[in-house]
PDB file of C-alpha atoms in Angstrom:
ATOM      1  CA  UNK I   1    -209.831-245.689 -79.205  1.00 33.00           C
ATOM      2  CA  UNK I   2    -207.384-246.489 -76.551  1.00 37.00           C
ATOM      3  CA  UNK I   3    -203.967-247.767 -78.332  1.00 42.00           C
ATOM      4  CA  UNK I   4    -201.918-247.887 -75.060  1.00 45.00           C
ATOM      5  CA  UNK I   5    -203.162-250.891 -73.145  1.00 46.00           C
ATOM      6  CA  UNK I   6    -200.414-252.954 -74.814  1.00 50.00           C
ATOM      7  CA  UNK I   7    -197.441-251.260 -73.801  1.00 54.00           C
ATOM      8  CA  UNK I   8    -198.710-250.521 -70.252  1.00 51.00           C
ATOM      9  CA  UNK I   9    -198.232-254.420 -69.772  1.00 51.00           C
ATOM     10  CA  UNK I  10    -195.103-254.651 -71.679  1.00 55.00           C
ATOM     11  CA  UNK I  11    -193.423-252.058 -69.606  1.00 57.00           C
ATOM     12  CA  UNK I  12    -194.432-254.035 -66.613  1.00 51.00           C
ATOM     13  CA  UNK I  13    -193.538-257.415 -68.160  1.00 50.00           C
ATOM     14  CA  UNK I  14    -190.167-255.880 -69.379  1.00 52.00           C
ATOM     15  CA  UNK I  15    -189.959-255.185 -65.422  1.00 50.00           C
ATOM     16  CA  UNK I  16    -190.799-258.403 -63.791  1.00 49.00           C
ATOM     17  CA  UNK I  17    -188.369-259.902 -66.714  1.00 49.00           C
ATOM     18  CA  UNK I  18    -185.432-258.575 -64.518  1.00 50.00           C
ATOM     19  CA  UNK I  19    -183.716-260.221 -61.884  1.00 52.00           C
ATOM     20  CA  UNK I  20    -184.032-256.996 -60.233  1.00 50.00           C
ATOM     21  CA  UNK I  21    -186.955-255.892 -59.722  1.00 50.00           C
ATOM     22  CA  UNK I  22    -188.073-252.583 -59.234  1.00 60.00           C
ATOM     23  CA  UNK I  23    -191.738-252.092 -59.416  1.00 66.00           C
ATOM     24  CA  UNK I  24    -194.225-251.261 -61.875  1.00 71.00           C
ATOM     25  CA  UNK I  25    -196.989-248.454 -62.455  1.00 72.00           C
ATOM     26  CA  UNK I  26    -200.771-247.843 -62.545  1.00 75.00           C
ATOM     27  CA  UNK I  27    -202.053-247.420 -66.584  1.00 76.00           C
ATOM     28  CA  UNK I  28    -203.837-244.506 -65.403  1.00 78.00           C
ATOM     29  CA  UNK I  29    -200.649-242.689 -64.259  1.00 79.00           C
ATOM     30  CA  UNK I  30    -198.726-243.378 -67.040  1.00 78.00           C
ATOM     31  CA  UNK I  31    -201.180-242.606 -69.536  1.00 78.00           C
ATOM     32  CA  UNK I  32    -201.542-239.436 -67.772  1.00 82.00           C
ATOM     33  CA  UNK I  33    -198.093-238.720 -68.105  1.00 78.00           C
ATOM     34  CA  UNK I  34    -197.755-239.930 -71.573  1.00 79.00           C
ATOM     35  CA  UNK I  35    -200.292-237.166 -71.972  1.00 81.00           C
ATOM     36  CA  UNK I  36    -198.166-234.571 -70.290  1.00 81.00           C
ATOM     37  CA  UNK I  37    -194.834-235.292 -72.486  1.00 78.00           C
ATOM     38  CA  UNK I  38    -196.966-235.190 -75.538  1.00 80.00           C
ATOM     39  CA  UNK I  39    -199.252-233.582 -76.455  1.00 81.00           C
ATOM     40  CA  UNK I  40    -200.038-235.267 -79.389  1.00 78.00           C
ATOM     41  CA  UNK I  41    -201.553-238.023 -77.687  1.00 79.00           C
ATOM     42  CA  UNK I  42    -203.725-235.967 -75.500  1.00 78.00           C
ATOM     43  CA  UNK I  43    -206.612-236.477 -78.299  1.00 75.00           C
ATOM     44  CA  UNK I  44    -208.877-239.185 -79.128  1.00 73.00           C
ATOM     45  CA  UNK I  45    -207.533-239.394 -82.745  1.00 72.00           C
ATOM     46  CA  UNK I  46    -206.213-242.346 -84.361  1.00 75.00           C
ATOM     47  CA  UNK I  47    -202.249-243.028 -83.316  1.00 80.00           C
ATOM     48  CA  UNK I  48    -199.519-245.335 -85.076  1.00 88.00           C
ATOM     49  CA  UNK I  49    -198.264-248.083 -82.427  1.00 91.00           C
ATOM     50  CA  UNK I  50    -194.580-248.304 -83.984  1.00 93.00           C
ATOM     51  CA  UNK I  51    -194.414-244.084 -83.799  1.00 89.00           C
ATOM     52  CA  UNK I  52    -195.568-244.729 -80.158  1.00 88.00           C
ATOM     53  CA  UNK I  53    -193.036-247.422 -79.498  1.00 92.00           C
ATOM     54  CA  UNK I  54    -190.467-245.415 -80.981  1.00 92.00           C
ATOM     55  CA  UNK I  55    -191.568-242.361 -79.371  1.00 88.00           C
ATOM     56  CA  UNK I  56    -191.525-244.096 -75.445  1.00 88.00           C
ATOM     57  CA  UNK I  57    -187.895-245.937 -76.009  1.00 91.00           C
ATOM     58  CA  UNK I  58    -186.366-242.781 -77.084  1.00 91.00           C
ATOM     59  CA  UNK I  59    -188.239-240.369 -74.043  1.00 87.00           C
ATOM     60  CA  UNK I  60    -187.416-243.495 -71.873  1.00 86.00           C
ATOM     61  CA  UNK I  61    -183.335-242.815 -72.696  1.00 90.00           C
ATOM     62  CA  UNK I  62    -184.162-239.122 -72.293  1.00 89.00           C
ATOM     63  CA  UNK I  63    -185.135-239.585 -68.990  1.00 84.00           C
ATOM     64  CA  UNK I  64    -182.681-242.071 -68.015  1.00 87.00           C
ATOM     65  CA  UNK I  65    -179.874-240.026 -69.472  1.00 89.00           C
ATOM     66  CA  UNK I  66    -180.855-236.809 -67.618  1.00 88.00           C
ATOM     67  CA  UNK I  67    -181.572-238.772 -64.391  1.00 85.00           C
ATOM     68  CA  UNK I  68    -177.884-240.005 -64.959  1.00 86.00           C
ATOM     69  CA  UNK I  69    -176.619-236.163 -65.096  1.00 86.00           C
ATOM     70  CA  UNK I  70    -178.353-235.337 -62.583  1.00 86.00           C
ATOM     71  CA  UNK I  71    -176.927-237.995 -59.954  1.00 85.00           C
ATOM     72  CA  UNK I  72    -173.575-237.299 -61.719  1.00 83.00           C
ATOM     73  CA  UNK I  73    -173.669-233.506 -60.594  1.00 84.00           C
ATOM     74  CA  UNK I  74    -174.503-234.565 -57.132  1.00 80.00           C
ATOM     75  CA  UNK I  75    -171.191-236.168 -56.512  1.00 70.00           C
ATOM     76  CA  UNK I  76    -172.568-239.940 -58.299  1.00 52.00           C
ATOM     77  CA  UNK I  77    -170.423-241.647 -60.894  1.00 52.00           C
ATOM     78  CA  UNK I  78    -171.542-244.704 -63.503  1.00 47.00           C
ATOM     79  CA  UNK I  79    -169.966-247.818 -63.343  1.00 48.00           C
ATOM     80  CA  UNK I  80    -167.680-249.278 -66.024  1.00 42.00           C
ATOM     81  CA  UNK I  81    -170.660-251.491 -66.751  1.00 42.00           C
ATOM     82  CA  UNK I  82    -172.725-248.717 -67.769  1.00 43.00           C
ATOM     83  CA  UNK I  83    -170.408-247.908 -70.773  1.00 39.00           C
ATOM     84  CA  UNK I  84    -171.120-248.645 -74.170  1.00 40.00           C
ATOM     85  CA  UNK I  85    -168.622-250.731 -76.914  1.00 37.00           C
ATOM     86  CA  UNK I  86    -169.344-248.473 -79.576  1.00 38.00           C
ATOM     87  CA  UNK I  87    -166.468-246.161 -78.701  1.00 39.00           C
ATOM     88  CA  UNK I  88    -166.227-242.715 -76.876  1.00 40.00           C
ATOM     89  CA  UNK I  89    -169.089-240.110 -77.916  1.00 43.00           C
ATOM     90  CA  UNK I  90    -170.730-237.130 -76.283  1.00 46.00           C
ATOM     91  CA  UNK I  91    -167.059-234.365 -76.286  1.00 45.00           C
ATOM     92  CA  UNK I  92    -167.742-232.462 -73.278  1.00 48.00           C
ATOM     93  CA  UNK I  93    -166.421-228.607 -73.388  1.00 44.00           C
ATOM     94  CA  UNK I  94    -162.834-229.216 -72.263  1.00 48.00           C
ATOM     95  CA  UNK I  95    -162.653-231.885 -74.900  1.00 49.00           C
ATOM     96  CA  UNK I  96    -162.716-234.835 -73.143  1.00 49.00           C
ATOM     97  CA  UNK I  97    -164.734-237.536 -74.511  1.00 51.00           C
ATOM     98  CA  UNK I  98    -167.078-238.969 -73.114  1.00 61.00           C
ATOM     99  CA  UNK I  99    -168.858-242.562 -73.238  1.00 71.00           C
ATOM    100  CA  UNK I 100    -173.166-242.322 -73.694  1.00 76.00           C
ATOM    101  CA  UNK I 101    -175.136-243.703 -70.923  1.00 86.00           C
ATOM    102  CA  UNK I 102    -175.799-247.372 -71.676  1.00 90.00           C
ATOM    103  CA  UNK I 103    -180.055-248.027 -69.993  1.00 91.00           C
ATOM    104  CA  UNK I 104    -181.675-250.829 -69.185  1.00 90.00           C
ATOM    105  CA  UNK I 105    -183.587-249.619 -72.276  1.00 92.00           C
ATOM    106  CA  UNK I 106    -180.516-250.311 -74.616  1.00 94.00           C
ATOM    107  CA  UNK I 107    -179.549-253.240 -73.257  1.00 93.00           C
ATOM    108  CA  UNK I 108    -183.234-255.018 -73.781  1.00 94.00           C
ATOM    109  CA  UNK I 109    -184.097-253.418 -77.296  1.00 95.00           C
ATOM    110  CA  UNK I 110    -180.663-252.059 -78.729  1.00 96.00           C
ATOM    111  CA  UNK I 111    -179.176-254.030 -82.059  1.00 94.00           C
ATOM    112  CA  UNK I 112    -176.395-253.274 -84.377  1.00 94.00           C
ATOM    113  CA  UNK I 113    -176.437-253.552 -87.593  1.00 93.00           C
ATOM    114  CA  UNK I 114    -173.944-253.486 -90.339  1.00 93.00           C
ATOM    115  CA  UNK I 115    -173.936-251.750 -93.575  1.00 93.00           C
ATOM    116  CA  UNK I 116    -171.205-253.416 -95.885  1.00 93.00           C
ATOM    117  CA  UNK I 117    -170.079-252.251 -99.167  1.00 96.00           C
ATOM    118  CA  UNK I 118    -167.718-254.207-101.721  1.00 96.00           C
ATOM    119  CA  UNK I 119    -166.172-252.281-104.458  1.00 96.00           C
ATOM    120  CA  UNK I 120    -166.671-254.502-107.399  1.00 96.00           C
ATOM    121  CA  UNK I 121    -163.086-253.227-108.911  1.00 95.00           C
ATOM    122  CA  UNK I 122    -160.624-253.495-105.558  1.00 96.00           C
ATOM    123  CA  UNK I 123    -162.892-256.095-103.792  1.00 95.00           C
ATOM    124  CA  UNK I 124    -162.642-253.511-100.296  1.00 95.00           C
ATOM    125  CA  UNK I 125    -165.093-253.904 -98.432  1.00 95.00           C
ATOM    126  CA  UNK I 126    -166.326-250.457 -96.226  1.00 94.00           C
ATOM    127  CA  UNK I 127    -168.389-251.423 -93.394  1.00 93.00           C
ATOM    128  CA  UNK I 128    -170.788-248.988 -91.029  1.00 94.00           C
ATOM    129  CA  UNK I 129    -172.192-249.698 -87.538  1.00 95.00           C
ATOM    130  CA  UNK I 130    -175.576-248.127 -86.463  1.00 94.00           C
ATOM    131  CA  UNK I 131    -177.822-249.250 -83.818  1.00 95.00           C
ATOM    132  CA  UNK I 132    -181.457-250.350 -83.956  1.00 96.00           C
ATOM    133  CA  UNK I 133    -184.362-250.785 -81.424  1.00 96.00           C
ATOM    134  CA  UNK I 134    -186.679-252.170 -84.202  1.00 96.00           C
ATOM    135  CA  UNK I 135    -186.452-253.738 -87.280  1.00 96.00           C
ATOM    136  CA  UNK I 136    -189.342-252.634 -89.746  1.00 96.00           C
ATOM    137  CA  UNK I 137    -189.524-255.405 -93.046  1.00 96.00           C
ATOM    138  CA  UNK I 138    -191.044-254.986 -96.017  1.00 95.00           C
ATOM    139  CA  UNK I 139    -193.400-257.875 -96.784  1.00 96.00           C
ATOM    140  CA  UNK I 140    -194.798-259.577 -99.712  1.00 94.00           C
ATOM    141  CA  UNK I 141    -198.123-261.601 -99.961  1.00 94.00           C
ATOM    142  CA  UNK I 142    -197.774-265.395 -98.482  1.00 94.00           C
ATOM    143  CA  UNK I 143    -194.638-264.678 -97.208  1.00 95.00           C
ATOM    144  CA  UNK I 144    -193.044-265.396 -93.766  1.00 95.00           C
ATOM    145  CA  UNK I 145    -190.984-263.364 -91.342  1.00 95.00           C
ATOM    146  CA  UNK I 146    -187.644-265.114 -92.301  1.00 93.00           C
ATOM    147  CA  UNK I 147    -187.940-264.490 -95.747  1.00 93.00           C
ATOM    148  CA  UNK I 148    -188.681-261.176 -94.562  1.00 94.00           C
ATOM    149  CA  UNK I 149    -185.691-260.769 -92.747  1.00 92.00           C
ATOM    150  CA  UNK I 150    -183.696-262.878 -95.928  1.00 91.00           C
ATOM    151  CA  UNK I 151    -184.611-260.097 -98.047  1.00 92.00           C
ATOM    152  CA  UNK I 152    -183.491-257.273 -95.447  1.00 92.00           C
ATOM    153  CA  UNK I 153    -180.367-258.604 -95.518  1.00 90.00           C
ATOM    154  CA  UNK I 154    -179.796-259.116 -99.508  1.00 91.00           C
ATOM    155  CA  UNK I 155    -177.426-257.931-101.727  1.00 92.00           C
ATOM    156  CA  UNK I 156    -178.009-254.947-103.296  1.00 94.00           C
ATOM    157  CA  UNK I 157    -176.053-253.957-106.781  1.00 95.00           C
ATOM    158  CA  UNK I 158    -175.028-250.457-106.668  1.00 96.00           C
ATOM    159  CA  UNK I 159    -174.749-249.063-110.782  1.00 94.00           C
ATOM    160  CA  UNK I 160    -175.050-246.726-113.158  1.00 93.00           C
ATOM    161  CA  UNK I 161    -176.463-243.463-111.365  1.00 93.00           C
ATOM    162  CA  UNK I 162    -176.265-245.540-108.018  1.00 94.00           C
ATOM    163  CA  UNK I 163    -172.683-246.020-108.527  1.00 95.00           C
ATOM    164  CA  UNK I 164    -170.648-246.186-104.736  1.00 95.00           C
ATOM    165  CA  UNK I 165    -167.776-243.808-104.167  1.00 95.00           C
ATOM    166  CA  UNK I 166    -164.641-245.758-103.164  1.00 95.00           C
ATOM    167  CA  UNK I 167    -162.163-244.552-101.354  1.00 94.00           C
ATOM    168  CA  UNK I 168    -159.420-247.170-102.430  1.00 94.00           C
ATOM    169  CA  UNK I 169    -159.939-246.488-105.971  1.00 95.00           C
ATOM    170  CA  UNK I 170    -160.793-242.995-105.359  1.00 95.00           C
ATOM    171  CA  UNK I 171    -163.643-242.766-108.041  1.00 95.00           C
ATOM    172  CA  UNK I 172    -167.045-244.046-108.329  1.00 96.00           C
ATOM    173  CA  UNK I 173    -167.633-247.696-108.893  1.00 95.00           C
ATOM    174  CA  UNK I 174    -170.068-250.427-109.076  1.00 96.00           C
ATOM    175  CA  UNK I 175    -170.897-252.162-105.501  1.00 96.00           C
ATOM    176  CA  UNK I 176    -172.812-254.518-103.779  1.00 96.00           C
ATOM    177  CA  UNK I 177    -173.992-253.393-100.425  1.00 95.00           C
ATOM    178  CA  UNK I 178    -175.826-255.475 -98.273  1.00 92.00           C
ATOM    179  CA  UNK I 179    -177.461-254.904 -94.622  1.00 91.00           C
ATOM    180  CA  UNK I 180    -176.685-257.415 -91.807  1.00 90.00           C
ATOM    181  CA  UNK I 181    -177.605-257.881 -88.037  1.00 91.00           C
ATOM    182  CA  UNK I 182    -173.964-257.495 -86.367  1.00 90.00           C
ATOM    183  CA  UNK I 183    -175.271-257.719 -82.888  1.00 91.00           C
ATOM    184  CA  UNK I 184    -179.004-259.151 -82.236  1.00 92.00           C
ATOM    185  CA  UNK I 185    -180.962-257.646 -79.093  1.00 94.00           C
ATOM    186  CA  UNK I 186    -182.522-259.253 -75.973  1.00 95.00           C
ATOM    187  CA  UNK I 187    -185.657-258.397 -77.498  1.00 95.00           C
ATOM    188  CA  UNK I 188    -186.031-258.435 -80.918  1.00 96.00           C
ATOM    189  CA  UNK I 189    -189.057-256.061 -82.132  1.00 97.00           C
ATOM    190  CA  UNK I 190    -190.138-256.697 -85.782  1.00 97.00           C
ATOM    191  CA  UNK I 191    -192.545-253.782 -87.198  1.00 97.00           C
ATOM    192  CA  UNK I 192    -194.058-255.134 -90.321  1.00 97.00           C
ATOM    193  CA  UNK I 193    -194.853-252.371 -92.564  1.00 96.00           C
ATOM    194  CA  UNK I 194    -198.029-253.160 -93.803  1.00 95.00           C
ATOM    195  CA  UNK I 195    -198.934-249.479 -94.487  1.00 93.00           C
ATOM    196  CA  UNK I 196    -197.544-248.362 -97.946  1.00 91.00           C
ATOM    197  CA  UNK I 197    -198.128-245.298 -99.721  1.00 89.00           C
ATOM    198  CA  UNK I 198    -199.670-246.230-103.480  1.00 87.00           C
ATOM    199  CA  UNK I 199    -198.808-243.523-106.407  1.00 88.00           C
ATOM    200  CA  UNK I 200    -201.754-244.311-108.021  1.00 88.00           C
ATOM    201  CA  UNK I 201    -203.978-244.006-105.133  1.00 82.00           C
ATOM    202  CA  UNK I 202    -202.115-240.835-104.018  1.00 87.00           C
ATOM    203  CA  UNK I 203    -202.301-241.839-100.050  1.00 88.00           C
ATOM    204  CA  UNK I 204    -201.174-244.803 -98.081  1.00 89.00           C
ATOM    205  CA  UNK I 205    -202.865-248.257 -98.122  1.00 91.00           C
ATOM    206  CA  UNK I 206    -203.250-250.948 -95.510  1.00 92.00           C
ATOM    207  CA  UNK I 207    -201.410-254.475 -97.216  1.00 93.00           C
ATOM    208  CA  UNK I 208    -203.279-257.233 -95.524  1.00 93.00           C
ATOM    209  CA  UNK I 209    -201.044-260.198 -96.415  1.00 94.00           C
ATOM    210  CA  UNK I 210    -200.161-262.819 -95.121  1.00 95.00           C
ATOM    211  CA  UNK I 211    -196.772-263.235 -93.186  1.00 97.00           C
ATOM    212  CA  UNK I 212    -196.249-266.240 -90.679  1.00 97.00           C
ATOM    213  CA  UNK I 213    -194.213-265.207 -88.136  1.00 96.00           C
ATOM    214  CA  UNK I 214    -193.406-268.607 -85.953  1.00 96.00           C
ATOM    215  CA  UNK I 215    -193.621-268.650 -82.192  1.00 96.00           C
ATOM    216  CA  UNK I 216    -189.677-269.808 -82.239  1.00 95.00           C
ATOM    217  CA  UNK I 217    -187.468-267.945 -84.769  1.00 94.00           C
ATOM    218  CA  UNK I 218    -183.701-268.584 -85.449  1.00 90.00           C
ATOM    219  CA  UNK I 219    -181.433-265.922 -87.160  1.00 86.00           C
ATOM    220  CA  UNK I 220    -179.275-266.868 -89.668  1.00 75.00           C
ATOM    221  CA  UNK I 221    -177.998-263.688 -90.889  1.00 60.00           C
ATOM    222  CA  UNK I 222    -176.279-262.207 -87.775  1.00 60.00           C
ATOM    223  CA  UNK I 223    -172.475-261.795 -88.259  1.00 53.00           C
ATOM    224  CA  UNK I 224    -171.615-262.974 -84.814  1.00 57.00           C
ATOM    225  CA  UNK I 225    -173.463-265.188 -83.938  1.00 57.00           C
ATOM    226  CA  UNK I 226    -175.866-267.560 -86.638  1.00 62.00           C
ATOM    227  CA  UNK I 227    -177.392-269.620 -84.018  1.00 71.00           C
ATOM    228  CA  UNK I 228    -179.669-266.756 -82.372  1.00 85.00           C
ATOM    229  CA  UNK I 229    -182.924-267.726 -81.115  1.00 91.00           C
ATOM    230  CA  UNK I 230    -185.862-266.234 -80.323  1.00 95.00           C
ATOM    231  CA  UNK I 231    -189.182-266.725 -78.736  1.00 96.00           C
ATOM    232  CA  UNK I 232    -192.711-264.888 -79.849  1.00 97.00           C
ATOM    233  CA  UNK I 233    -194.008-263.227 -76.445  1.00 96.00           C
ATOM    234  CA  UNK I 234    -196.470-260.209 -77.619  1.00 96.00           C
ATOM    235  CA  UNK I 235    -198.140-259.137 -81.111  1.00 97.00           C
ATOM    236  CA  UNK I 236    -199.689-255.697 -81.338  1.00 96.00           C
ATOM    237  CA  UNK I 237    -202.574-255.797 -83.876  1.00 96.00           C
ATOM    238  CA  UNK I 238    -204.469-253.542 -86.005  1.00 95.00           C
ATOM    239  CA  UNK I 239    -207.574-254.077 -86.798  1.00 94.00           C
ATOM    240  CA  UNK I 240    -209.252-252.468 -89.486  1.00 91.00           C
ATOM    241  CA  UNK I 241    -208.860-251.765 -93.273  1.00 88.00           C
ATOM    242  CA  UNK I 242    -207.001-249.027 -93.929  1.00 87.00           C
ATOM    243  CA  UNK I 243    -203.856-246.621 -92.349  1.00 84.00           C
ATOM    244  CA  UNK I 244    -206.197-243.633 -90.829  1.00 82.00           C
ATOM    245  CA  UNK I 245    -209.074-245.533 -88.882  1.00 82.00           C
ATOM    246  CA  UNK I 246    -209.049-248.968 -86.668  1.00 88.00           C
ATOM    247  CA  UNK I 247    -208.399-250.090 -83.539  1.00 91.00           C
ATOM    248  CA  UNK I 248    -205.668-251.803 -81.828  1.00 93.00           C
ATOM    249  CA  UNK I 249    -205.650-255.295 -79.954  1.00 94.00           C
ATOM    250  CA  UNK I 250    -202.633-257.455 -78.293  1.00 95.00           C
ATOM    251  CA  UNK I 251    -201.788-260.575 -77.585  1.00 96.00           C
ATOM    252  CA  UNK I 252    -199.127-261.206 -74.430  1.00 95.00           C
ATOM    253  CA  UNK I 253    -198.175-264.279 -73.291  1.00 95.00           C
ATOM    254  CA  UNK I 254    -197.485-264.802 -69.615  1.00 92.00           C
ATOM    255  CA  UNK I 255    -196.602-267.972 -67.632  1.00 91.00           C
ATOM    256  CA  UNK I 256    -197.089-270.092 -70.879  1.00 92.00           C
ATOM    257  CA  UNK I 257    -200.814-268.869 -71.635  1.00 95.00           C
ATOM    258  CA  UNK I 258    -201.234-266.272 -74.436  1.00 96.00           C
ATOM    259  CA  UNK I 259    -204.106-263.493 -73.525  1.00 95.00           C
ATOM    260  CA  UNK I 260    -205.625-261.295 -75.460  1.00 96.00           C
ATOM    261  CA  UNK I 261    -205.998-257.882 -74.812  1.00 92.00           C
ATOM    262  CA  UNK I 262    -208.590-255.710 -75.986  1.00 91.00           C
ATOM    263  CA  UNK I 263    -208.698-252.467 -74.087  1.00 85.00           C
ATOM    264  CA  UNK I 264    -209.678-253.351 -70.511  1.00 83.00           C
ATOM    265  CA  UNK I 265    -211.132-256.529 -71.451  1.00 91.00           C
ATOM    266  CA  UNK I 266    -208.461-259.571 -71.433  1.00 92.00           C
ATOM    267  CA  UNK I 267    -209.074-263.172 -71.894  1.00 95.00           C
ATOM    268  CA  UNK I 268    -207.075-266.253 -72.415  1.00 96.00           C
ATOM    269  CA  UNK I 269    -206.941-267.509 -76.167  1.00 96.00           C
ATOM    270  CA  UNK I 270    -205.811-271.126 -77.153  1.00 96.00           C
ATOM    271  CA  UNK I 271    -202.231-270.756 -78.585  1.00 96.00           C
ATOM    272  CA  UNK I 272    -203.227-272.104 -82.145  1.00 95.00           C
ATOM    273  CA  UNK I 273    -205.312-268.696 -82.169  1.00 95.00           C
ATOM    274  CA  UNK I 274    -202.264-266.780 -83.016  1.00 95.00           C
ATOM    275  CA  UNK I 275    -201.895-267.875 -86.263  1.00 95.00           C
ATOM    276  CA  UNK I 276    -205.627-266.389 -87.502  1.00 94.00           C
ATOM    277  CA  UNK I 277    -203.480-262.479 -87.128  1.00 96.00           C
ATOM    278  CA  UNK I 278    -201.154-263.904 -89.897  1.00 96.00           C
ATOM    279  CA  UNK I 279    -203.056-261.939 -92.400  1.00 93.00           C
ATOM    280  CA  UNK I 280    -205.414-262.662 -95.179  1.00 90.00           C
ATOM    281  CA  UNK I 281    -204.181-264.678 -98.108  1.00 85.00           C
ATOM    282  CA  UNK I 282    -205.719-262.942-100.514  1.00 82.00           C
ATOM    283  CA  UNK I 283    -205.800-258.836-101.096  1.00 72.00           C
ATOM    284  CA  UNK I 284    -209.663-258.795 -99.965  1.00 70.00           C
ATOM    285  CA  UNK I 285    -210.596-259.785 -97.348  1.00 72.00           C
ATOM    286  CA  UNK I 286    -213.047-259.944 -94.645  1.00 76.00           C
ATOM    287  CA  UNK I 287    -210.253-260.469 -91.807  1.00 83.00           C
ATOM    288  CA  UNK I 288    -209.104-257.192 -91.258  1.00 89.00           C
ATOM    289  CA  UNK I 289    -206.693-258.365 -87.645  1.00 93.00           C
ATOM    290  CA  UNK I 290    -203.113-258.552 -88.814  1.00 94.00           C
ATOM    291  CA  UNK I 291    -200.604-258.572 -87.012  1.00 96.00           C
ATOM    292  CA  UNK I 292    -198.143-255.340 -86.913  1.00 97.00           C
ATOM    293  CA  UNK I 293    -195.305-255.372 -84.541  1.00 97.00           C
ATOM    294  CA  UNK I 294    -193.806-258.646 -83.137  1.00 97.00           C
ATOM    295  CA  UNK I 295    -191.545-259.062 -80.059  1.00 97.00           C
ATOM    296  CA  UNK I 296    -189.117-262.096 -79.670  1.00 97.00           C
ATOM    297  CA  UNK I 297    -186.917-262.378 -76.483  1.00 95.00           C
ATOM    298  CA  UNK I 298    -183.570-263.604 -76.652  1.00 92.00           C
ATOM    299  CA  UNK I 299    -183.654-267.796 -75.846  1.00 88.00           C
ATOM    300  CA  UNK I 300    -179.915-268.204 -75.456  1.00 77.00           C
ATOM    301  CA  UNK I 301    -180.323-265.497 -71.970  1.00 56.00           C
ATOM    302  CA  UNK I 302    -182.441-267.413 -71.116  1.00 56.00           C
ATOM    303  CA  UNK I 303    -180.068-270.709 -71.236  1.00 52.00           C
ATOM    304  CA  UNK I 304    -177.313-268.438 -69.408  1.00 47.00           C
TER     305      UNK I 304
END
């Protein structure tokens, strides 16, 4: 089973997204160098996408970062531009701080979200940054992604053996916490988590509901800024009925035609067909292509 297809032409879409472009590279060449980095994916045995995803983005800033260093050493400095706003990081050994490297990787798939805690006794409120490159939901059967992404962001009563340490008060109290998006990304990746591990079953089991995830989605539960919209361009699907076997299948869509991609066979689907990799609406099913991990891009930079 070949699971890479997908993100071959995402990388290159991602490329020929920029005003700047800078090329793009053979799948054969980067699958042989996928290969090289790790070897985990050097068999033929069955591969997570999201661990993949997460896996490239995070070797991607690896790379970038030492590349960075490198020019740095050889008398090349970063622009202010290439900082981050998150604040100085990184001490080097005569104690300056130093800012982190801010790729072309960040600034396409990095969020932030906040964590927000309010002491029910003093009312303060402790808040915690932390960025994101993907947002995995829990989902429920017949559900949609913004109730998804309305339940990600609910409050949460913190009691009895849960009880939240406050620093005001300076003893442990009851709390509500409650996760937000802070700062949405250019590209918004949603991982559904449609493998769950079932006590009773003792190993993980493929949920095959149904979650609608619309081709235009607005946030309404970012801190700075409620009117963020977003537009579907690529589903990665997995076929198959459970969490160790199956195949997976994408659908990209490219000069306002959706394709579908199916290892080196692509075609050009109708865009009404997106809506059969919803899920099944009920738990069995003969439909086993559901849709795993969505990508939105960012409408309003597309309006600047």
């Amino acid at each position: 089973m070949v699971v890479f297809s997908f993100w071959q032409r995402l990388l290159i879409a991602l490329i020929n997204l920029q005003k700047k472009k800078t090329g793009v590279i053979a799948p054969k060449r980067f699958v042989q160098r996928l290969k090289k980095q790790n070897e985990l994916f050097r068999s033929y045995m069955h591969q997570d996408a999201h661990e993949f995803l997460n896996f490239l983005l995070n070797e991607l800033v690896d790379i970038l970062e030492k590349e960075d260093q490198s020019a740095k050493k050889e008398g090349g400095t970063s622009s202010p531009s290439e900082k981050t706003v998150n604040g100085p990081k990184n001490p080097q050994a005569n104690g300056v701080q130093k800012e982190p490297l801010v790729t072309w990787v960040h600034k396409n798939f990095q969020g932030i979200l906040t964590n927000e805690t309010r002491c029910l006794r003093c009312e303060t409120v402790t808040a915690r940054d932390e960025a994101f490159f993907d947002l995995s939901l829990d989902i429920e059967q017949n559900s949609s992604i913004t109730s998804c992404l309305k339940n990600f962001s609910s409050t949460e009563t913190l009691n009895a053996e849960d009880k939240f340490f406050c620093d005001k008060c300076c003893s442990l109290q009851e709390a509500q916490k409650r996760m937000k998006i802070k700062k949405p990304p250019h590209i918004l990746v949603i991982h559904l988590k449609r493998f769950k591990y079932i006590e009773q079953l003792g190993r993980y089991k493929k949920l095959s509901y149904r979650v609608v995830f619309p081709l235009e989605l607005k946030l309404s539960n970012t801190v700075e800024d409620a009117d963020s919209e977003y537009s579907l361009f690529a589903v990665v699907v997995h076929v198959g009925s459970g969490p160790n076997h199956g195949h997976y299948v994408s659908l990209v869509k490219s000069h306002n035609h959706w394709l579908f991609f199916d290892d080196e066979n692509v075609e050009m689907i109708d865009e009404s067909a997106v809506q059969t990799f919803f899920g099944s609406a009920q738990e069995y099913s003969s439909n086993t292509d559901h849709g795993y991990i969505l990508f939105y891009e960012s409408l309003c930079a597309n309006k600047s």
